Coordinates of C-alpha atoms and ligand atoms in Angstrom, one line a residue:
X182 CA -101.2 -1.7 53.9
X183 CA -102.2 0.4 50.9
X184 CA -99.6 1.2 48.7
X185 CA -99.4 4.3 45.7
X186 CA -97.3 5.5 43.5
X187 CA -96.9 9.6 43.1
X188 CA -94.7 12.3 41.0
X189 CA -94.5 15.8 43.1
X190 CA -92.5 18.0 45.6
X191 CA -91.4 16.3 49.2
X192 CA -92.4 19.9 50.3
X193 CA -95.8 20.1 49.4
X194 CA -96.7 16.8 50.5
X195 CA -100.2 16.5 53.0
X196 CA -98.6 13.8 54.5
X197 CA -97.8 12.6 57.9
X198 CA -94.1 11.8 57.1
X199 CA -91.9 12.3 54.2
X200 CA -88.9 10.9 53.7
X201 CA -86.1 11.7 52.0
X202 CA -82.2 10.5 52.1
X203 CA -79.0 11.8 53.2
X204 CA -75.9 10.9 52.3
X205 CA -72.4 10.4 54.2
X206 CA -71.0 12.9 55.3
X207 CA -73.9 14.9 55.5
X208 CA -74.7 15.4 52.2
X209 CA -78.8 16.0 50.9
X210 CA -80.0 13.9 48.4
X211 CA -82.3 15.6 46.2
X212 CA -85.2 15.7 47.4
X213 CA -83.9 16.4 50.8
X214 CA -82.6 19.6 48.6
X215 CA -85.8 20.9 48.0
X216 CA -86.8 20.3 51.6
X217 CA -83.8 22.3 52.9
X218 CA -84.7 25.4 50.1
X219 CA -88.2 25.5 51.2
X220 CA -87.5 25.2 54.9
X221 CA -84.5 28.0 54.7
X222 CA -81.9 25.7 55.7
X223 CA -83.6 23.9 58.3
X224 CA -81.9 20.4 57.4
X225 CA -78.5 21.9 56.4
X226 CA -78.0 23.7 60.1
X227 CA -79.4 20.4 61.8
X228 CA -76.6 18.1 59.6
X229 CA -74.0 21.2 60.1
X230 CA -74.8 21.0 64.5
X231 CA -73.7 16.9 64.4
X232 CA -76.9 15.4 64.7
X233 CA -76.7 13.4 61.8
X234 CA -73.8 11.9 59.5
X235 CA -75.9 9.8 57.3
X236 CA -74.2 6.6 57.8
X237 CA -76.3 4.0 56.6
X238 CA -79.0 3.0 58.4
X239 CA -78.8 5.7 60.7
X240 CA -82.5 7.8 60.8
X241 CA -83.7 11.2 62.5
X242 CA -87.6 12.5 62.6
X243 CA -88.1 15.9 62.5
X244 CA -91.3 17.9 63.6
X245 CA -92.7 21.2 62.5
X246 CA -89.9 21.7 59.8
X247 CA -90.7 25.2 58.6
X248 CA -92.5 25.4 54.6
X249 CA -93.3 21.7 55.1
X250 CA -96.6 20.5 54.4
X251 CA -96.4 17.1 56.1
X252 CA -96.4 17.1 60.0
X253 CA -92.7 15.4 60.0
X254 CA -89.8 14.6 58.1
X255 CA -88.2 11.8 58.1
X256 CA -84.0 11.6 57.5
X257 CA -82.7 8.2 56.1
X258 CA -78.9 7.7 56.2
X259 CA -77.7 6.3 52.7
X260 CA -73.8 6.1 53.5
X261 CA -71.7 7.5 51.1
X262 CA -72.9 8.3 48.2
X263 CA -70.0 6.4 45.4
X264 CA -71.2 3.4 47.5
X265 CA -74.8 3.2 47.2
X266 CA -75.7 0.1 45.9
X267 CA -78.7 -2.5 45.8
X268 CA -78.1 -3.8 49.2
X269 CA -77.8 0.3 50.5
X270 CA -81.0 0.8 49.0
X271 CA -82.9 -1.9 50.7
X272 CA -81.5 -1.1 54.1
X273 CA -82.3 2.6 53.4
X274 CA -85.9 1.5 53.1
X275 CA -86.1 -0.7 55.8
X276 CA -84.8 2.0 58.4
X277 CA -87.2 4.1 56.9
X278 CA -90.3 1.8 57.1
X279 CA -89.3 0.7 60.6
X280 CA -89.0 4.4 61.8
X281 CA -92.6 5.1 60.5
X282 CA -94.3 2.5 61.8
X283 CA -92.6 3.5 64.9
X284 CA -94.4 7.1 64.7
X285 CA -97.5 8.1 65.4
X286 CA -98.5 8.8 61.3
X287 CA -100.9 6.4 59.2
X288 CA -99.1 7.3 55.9
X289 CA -95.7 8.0 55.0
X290 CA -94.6 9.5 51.4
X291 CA -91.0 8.1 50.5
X292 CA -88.8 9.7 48.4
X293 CA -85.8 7.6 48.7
X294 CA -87.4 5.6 45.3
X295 CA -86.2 8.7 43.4
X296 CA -82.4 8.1 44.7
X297 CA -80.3 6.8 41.9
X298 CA -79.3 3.2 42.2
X299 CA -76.6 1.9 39.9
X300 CA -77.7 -0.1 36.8
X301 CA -81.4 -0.3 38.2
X302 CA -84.5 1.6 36.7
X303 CA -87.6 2.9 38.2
X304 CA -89.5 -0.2 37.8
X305 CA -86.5 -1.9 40.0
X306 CA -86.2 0.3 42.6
X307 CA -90.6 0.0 43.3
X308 CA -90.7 -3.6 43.2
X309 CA -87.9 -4.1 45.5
X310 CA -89.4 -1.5 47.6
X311 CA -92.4 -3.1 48.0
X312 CA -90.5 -6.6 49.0
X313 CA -88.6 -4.4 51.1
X314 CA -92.0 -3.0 53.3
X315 CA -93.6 -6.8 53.4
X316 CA -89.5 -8.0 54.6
X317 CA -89.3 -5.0 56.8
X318 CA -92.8 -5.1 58.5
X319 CA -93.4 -9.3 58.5
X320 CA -94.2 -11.1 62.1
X321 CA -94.7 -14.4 63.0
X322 CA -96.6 -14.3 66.1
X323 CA -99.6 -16.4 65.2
X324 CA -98.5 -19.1 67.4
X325 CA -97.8 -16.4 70.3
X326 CA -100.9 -15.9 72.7
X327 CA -100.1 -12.1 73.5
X328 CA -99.0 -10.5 69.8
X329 CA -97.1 -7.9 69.4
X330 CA -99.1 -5.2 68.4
X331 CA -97.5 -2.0 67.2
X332 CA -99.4 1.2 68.7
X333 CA -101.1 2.9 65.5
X334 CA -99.7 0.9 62.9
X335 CA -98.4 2.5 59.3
X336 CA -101.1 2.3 56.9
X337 CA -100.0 3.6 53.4
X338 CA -97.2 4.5 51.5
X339 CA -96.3 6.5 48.4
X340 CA -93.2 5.4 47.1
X341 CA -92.5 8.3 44.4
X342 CA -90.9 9.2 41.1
X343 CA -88.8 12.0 39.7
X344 CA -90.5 12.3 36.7
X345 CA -94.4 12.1 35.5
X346 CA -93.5 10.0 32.4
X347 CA -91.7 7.5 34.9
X348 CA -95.7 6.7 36.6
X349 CA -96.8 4.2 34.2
X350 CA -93.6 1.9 34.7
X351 CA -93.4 2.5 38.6
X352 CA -97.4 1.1 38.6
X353 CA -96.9 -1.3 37.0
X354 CA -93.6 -3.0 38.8
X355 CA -95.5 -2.1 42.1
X356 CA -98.4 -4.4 41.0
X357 CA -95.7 -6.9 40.5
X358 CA -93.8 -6.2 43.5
X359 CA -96.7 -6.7 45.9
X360 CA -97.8 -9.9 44.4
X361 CA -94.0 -11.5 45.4
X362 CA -93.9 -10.0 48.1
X363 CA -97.4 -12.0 48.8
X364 CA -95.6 -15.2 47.4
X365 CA -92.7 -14.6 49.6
X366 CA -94.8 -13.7 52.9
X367 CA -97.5 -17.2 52.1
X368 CA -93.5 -19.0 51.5
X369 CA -92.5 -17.6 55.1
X370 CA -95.3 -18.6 56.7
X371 CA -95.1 -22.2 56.0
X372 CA -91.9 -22.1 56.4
X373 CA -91.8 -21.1 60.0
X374 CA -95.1 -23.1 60.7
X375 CA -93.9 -26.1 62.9
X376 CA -93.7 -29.5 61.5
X377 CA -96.6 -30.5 63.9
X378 CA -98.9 -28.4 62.0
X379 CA -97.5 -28.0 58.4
X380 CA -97.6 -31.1 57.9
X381 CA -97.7 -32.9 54.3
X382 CA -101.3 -32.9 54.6
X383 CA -101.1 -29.1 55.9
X384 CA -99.3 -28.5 52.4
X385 CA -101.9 -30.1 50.2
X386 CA -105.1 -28.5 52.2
X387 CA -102.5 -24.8 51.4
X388 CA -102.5 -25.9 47.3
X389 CA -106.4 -26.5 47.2
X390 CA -107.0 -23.2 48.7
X391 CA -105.0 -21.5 46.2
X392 CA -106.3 -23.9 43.5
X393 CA -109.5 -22.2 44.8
X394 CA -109.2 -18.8 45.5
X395 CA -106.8 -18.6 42.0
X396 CA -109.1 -20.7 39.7
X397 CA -105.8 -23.3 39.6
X398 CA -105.9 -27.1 38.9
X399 CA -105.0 -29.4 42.0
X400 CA -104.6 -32.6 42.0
X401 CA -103.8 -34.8 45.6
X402 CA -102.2 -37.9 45.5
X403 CA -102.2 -40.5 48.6
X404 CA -100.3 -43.1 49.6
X405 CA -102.8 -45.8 47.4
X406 CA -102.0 -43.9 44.4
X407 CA -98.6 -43.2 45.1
X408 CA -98.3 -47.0 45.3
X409 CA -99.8 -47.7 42.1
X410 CA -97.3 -45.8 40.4
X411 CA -94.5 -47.0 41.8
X412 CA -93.3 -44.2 43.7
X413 CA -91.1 -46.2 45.7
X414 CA -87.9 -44.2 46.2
X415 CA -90.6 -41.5 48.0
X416 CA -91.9 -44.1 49.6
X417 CA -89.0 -45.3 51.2
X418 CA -88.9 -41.9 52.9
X419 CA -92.7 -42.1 54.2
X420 CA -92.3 -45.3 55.6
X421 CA -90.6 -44.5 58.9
X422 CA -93.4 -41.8 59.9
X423 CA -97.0 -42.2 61.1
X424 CA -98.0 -38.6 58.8
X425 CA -99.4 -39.8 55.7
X426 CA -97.5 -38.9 52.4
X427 CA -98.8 -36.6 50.0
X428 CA -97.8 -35.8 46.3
X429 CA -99.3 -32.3 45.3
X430 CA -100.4 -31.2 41.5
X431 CA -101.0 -27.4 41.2
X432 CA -101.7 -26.2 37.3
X433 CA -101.8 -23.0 36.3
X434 CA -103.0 -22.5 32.9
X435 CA -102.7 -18.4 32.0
X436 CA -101.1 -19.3 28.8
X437 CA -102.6 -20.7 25.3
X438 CA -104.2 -24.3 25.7
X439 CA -101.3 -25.9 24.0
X440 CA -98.3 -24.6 25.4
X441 CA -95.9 -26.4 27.0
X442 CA -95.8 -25.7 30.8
X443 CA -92.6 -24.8 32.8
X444 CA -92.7 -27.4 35.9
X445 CA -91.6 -26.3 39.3
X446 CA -90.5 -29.1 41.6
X447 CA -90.3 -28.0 45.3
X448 CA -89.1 -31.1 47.9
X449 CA -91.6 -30.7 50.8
X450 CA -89.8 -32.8 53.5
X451 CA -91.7 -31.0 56.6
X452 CA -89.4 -32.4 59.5
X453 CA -86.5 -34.4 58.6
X454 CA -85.1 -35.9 61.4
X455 CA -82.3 -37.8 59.2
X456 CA -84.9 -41.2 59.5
X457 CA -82.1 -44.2 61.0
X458 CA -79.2 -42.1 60.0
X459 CA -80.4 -40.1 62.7
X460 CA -79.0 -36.0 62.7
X461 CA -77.4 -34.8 66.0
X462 CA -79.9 -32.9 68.1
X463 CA -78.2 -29.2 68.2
X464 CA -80.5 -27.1 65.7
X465 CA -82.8 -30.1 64.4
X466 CA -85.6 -27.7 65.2
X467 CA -84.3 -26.2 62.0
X468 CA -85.2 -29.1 59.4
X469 CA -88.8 -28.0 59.9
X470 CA -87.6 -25.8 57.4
X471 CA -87.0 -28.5 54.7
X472 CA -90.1 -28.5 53.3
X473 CA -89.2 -24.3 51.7
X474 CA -88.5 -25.5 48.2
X475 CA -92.2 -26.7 48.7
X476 CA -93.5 -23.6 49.8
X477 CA -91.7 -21.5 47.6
X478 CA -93.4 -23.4 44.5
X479 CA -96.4 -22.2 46.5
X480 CA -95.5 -18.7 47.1
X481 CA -94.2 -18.6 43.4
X482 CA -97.7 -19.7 41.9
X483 CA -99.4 -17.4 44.5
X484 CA -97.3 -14.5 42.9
X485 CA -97.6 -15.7 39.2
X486 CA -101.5 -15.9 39.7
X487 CA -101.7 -12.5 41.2
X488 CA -99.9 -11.3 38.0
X489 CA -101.6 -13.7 35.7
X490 CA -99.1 -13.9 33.9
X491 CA -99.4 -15.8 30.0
X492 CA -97.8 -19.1 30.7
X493 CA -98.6 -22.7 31.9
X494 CA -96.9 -23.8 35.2
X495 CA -97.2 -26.9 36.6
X496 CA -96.5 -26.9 40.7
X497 CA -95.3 -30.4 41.8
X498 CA -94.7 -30.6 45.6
X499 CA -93.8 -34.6 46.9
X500 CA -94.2 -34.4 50.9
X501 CA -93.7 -36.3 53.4
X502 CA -91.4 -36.5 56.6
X503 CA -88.5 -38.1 57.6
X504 CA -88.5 -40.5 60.7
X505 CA -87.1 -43.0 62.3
X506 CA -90.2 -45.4 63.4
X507 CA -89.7 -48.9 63.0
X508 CA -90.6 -49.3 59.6
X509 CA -88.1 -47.2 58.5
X510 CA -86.0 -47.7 55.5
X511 CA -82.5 -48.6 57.3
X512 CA -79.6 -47.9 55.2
X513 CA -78.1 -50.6 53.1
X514 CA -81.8 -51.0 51.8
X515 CA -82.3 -51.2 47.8
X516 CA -85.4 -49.8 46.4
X517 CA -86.9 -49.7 42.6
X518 CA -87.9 -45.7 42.2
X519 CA -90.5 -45.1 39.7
X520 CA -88.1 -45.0 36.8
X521 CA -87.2 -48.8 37.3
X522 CA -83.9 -47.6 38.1
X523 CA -82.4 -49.2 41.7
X524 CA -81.2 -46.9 44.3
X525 CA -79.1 -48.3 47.6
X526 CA -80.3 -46.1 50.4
X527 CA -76.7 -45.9 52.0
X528 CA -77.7 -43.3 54.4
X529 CA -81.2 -42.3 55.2
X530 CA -80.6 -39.0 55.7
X531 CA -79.9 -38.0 52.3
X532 CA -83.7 -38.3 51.8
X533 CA -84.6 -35.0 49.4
X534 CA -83.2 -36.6 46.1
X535 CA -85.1 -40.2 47.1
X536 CA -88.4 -38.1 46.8
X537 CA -87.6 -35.3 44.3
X538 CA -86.5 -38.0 42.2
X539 CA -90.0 -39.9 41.8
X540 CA -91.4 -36.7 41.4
X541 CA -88.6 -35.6 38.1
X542 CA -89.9 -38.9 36.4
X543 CA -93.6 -38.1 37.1
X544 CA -93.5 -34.8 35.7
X545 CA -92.2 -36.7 32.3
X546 CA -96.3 -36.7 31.8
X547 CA -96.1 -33.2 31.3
X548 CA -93.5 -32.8 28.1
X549 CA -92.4 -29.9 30.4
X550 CA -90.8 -27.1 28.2
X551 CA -88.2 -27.2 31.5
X552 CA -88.4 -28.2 34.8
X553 CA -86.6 -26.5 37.7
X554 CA -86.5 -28.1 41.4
X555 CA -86.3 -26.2 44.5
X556 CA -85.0 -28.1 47.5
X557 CA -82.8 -27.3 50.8
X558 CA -81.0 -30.6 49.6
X559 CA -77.1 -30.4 51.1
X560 CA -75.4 -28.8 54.3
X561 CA -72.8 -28.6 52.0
X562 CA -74.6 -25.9 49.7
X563 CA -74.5 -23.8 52.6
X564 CA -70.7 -24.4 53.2
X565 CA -69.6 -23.4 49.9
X566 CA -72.4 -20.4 49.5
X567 CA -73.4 -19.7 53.0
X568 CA -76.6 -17.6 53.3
X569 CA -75.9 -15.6 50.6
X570 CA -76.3 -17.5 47.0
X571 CA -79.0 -20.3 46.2
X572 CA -77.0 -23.1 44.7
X573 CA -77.7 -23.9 41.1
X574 CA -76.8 -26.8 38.5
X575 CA -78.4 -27.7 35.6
X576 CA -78.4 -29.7 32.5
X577 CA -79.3 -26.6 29.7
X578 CA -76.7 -23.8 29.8
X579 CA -79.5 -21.7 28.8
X580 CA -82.1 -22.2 31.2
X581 CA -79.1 -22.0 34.2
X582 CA -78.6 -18.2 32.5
X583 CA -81.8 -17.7 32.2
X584 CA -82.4 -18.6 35.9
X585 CA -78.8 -17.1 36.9
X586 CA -80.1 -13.4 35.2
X587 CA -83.8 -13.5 37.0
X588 CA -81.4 -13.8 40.5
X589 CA -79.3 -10.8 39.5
X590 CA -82.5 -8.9 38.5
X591 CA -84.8 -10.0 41.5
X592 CA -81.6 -9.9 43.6
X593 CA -81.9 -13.1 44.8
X594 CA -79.2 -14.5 43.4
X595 CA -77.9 -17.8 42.6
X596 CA -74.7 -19.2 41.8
X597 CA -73.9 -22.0 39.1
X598 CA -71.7 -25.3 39.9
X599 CA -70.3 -27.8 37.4
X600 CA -73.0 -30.9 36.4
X601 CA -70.3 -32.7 35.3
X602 CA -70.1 -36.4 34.4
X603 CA -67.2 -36.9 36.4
X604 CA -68.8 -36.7 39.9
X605 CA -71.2 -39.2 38.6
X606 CA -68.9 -41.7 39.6
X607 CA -68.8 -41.1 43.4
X608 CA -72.2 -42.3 42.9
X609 CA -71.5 -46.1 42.2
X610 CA -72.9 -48.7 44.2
X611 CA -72.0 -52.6 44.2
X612 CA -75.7 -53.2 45.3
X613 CA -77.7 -51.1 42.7
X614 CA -78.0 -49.1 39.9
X615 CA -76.1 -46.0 42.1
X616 CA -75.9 -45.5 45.5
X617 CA -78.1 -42.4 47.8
X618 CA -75.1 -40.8 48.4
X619 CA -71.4 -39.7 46.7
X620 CA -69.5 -39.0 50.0
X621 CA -68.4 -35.7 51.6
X622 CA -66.4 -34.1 48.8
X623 CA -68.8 -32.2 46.5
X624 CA -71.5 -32.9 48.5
X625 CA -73.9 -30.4 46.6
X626 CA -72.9 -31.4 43.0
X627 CA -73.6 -35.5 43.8
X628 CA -76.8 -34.7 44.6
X629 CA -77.7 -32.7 42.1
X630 CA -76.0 -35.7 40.0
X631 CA -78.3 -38.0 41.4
X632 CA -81.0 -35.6 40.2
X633 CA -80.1 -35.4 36.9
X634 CA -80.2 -38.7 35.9
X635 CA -83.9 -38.7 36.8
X636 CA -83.8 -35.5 34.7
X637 CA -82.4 -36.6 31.1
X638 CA -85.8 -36.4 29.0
X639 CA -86.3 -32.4 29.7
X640 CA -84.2 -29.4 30.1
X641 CA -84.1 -29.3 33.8
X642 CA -82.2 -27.2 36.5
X643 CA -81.9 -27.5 40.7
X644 CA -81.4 -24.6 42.6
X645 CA -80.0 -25.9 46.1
X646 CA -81.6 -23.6 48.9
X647 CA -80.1 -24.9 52.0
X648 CA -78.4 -21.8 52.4
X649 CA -80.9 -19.5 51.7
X650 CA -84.3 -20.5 52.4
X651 CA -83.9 -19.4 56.1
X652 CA -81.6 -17.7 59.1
X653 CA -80.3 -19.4 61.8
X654 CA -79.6 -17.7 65.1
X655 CA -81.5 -15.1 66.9
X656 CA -82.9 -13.9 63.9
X657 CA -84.2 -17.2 63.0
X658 CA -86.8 -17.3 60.0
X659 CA -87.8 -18.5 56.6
X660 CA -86.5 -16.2 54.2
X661 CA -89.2 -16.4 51.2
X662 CA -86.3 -16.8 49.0
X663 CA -86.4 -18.0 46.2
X664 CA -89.5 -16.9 45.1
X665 CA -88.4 -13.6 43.7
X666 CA -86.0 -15.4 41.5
X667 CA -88.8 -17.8 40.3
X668 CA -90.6 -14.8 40.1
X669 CA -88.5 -13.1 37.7
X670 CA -87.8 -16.2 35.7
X671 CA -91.4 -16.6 34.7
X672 CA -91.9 -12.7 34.0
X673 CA -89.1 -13.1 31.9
X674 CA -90.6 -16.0 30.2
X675 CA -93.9 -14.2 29.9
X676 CA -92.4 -11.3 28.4
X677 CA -90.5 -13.0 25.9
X678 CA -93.0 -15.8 25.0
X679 CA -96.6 -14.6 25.3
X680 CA -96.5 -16.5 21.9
X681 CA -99.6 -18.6 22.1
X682 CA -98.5 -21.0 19.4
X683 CA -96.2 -22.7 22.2
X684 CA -94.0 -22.8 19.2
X685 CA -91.1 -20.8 20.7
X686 CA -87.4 -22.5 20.6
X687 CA -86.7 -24.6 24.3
X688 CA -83.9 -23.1 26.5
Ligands
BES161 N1 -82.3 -31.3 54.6 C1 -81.0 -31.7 54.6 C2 -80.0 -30.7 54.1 C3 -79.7 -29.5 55.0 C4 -78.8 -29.7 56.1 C5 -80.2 -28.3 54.8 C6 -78.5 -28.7 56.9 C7 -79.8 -27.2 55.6 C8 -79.0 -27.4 56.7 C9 -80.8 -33.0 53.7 O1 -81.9 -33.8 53.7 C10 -79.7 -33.7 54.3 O2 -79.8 -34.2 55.4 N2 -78.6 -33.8 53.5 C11 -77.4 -34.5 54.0 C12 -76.9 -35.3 52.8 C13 -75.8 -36.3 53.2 C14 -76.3 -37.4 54.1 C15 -75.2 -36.8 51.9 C16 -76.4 -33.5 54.4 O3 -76.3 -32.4 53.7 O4 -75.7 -33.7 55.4
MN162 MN1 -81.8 -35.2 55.3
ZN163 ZN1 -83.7 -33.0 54.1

């Protein structure tokens, strides 16, 4: 798809389809104004005959419309117009994008990035529209012998602006927008790739191609090396499968040689099948899906190396799957994790924090200016925020704001839960040093307290994912999330830090 960016009248527009919005009860946006004015009422006697209310998400294509340069004229529903939010917005442009590929044009000129969205500027409204189009327009049929292939598919856009001075800005975020929505689509991808193919070794061959095609640093390390450092905790994990374990290194290096990297964690479990603790079987086809944390630290670097933006990011990705062959770790087992710290493995199913947490002391190597894990770690994450927010605790009030504003922004949100020392104690063991799991109540905030006390050397937060990495159902997918977030949190950084001392204040 080639995307621009353009200032002008709907009506002059040599276009196949322009769109423009209309709000509930039939109400013309602006642009669908000027449309009406130079087509003499042509849209106003259409609304005024019934054939359109412009409830949200509703759509009509017009032909011929009289003054109108472009061949058709698309009319979005927005819903009423003291109610048109973020999520309106988005589902304005999705109708809109999956009218026009339906239609016989190759371009479409959209007008609905000139509507006025609460609180959001121009450079908003064009990157979420281009996340919008790659959401909108994204298939997974690779594995499919007979694809669905759309007639004469859309092949460019114009988003456009009200105002020439606003083109700079709207460039700009577009540039950005495309390059997560890249992140997010290469996230998807392995996501919904089965665990029989994205495998951990599937996941490292991904990282050295991006290491390659993105002039990154990657580093692979096997089971030999793993060993040597006394990985054991992951280990534990790897044991009861025949796929070989792999621990992934990714470095970007956009910012000054010196400066303290930001270190994204992501737990690359790619089927967990709860190992001995063995899950039920209804939806276990599902926890192909935990290995999204990993794959969004890919997506994210993807999207950060497209941008090239100023920092130093470290992409840490521990991968392996969980099964229960006869080596398998049983529960009751005590293992030394790389820390030295002892761990009884009281059910094998809690497997993400026996993995992430070999990989939080490993990244010690790195004096990380903050680390932030990604991981679809509880079911109980998805209880308290269903598909909605991304889970997130942290140790650093400031980097859990900082993360917490780049969710409102990208609008992938997150919400914060209390770190605090008094769940730590659900985590006791009479065996070891603590136990793998802290028992149903606060299921989420245990294991992010397990987390944390492999994270006390380094500002560190844990965004929990479970909820939002994919949809169940009919509509079953990975989600990309949360790369925008990530996204956002390292534009944010850039922006405010492009200091190449590395000298800036942590937090
Ligand atoms: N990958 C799962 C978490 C999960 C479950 C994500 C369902 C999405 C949907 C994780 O490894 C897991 O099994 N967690 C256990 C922990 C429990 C044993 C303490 C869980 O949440 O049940
Ligand atoms: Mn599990
Ligand atoms: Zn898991």
């Amino acid at each position: 798809m080639e995307f621009s960016i353009k200032s002008g009248s709907p009506e002059k527009q040599r276009s196949a389809c322009v769109v423009v919005g209309i709000f509930e009860p039939r109400k013309l946006s602006a642009a669908a104004e000027i449309v009406d004015k130079a087509a003499h009422q042509f849209l106003s006697d259409i609304l005024r005959r019934g054939d359109m209310e412009g409830k949200s998400g509703s759509s009509l294509l017009l032909h011929n419309v009289p003054g109108v340069e472009a061949d058709r004229v698309l009319l979005v529903g927005l819903g009423k117009e003291r109610e048109f939010r973020e999520k309106e917005y988005r589902a304005a442009l999705a109708a809109a994008i999956r009218q026009l590929n339906e239609t016989g044009g190759f371009d479409g000129t959209v007008y609905l990035t000139e509507l006025n969205v609460r609180k959001r500027d121009v450079a908003w409204k064009i990157r979420q529209a281009a996340l919008v189009v790659q959401e909108t327009l994204y298939r997974f049929d690779r594995l499919k012998s007979k694809k669905n292939e759309v007639r004469r598919p859309l092949r460019k856009l114009t988003f456009c602006v009200s105002r020439r001075n606003e083109l700079q800005s709207a460039e700009t975020a577009l540039a950005e927008g495309l390059a997560i929505a890249a992140g997010m689509e290469l996230a998807k991808d392995l996501g919904n790739l089965p665990g029989n193919i994205c495998t951990p070794s599937h996941l490292a061959d991904q990282a050295r191609e991006i290491a390659k095609s993105h002039g990154l640093g990657v580093d692979i390390l096997d089971r030999a090396d793993m060993e040597k450092l006394g990985m054991n905790t992951l280990l534990s994990v790897a044991r009861g499968s025949h796929e070989p374990p792999k621990f992934i290194v990714l470095r970007y290096s956009g910012g000054a040689a010196g400066a303290k990297p930001v270190v994204l964690v992501g737990k690359g479990i790619t089927f967990d099948s709860g190992g001995i603790s063995l899950k039920p079987g209804p939806e276990m086809d599902e926890m192909k899906y935990d290995m999204c944390g990993a794959a969004s630290v890919l997506g994210t670097l993807k999207a950060v190396a497209l941008m090239k933006l100023p920092l130093n990011i470290v992409g840490v990705i521990p991968s392996t799957e969980n099964m229960p062959g006869g080596a398998a770790t049983k529960p009751g087992d005590v293992i030394t994790s790389m820390s030295g710290r002892t761990v009884e493995i009281l059910n094998t199913d809690a497997e993400g924090r026996l993995i992430l947490c070999d990989a939080l002391t490993y990244v010690e190597r790195f004096s990380p200016e903050c680390v932030v894990d990604i991981a679809t770690l509880t079911g109980a994450c998805v209880i308290a925020l269903g598909n909605v927010a991304t889970g997130l605790l942290a140790n650093n009030e400031c980097l859990a704001k900082e993360l917490l504003d780049a969710g409102q922004d990208s609008y992938d949100r997150a919400w914060q839960m209390p770190l605090w020392d008094d769940y730590q104690e659900q985590l006791k063991s009479n065996f070891a040093d603590m136990a793998n799991i802290g028992g149903r109540p606060a299921g989420t905030i245990t294991a992010a307290c397990f987390l944390a006390r492999f994270a006390e050397k380094y500002h560190w937060a844990h965004l929990d994912i479970a909820g939002t990495a994919w949809r169940s159902g009919k509509e079953k997918g990975a989600t990309g999330r949360p790369v925008p977030l990530l996204a956002h949190f390292l534009m944010d950084r850039a922006r405010r830090a492009p200091n190449p001392a590395g000298k800036r204040k942590r937090g």
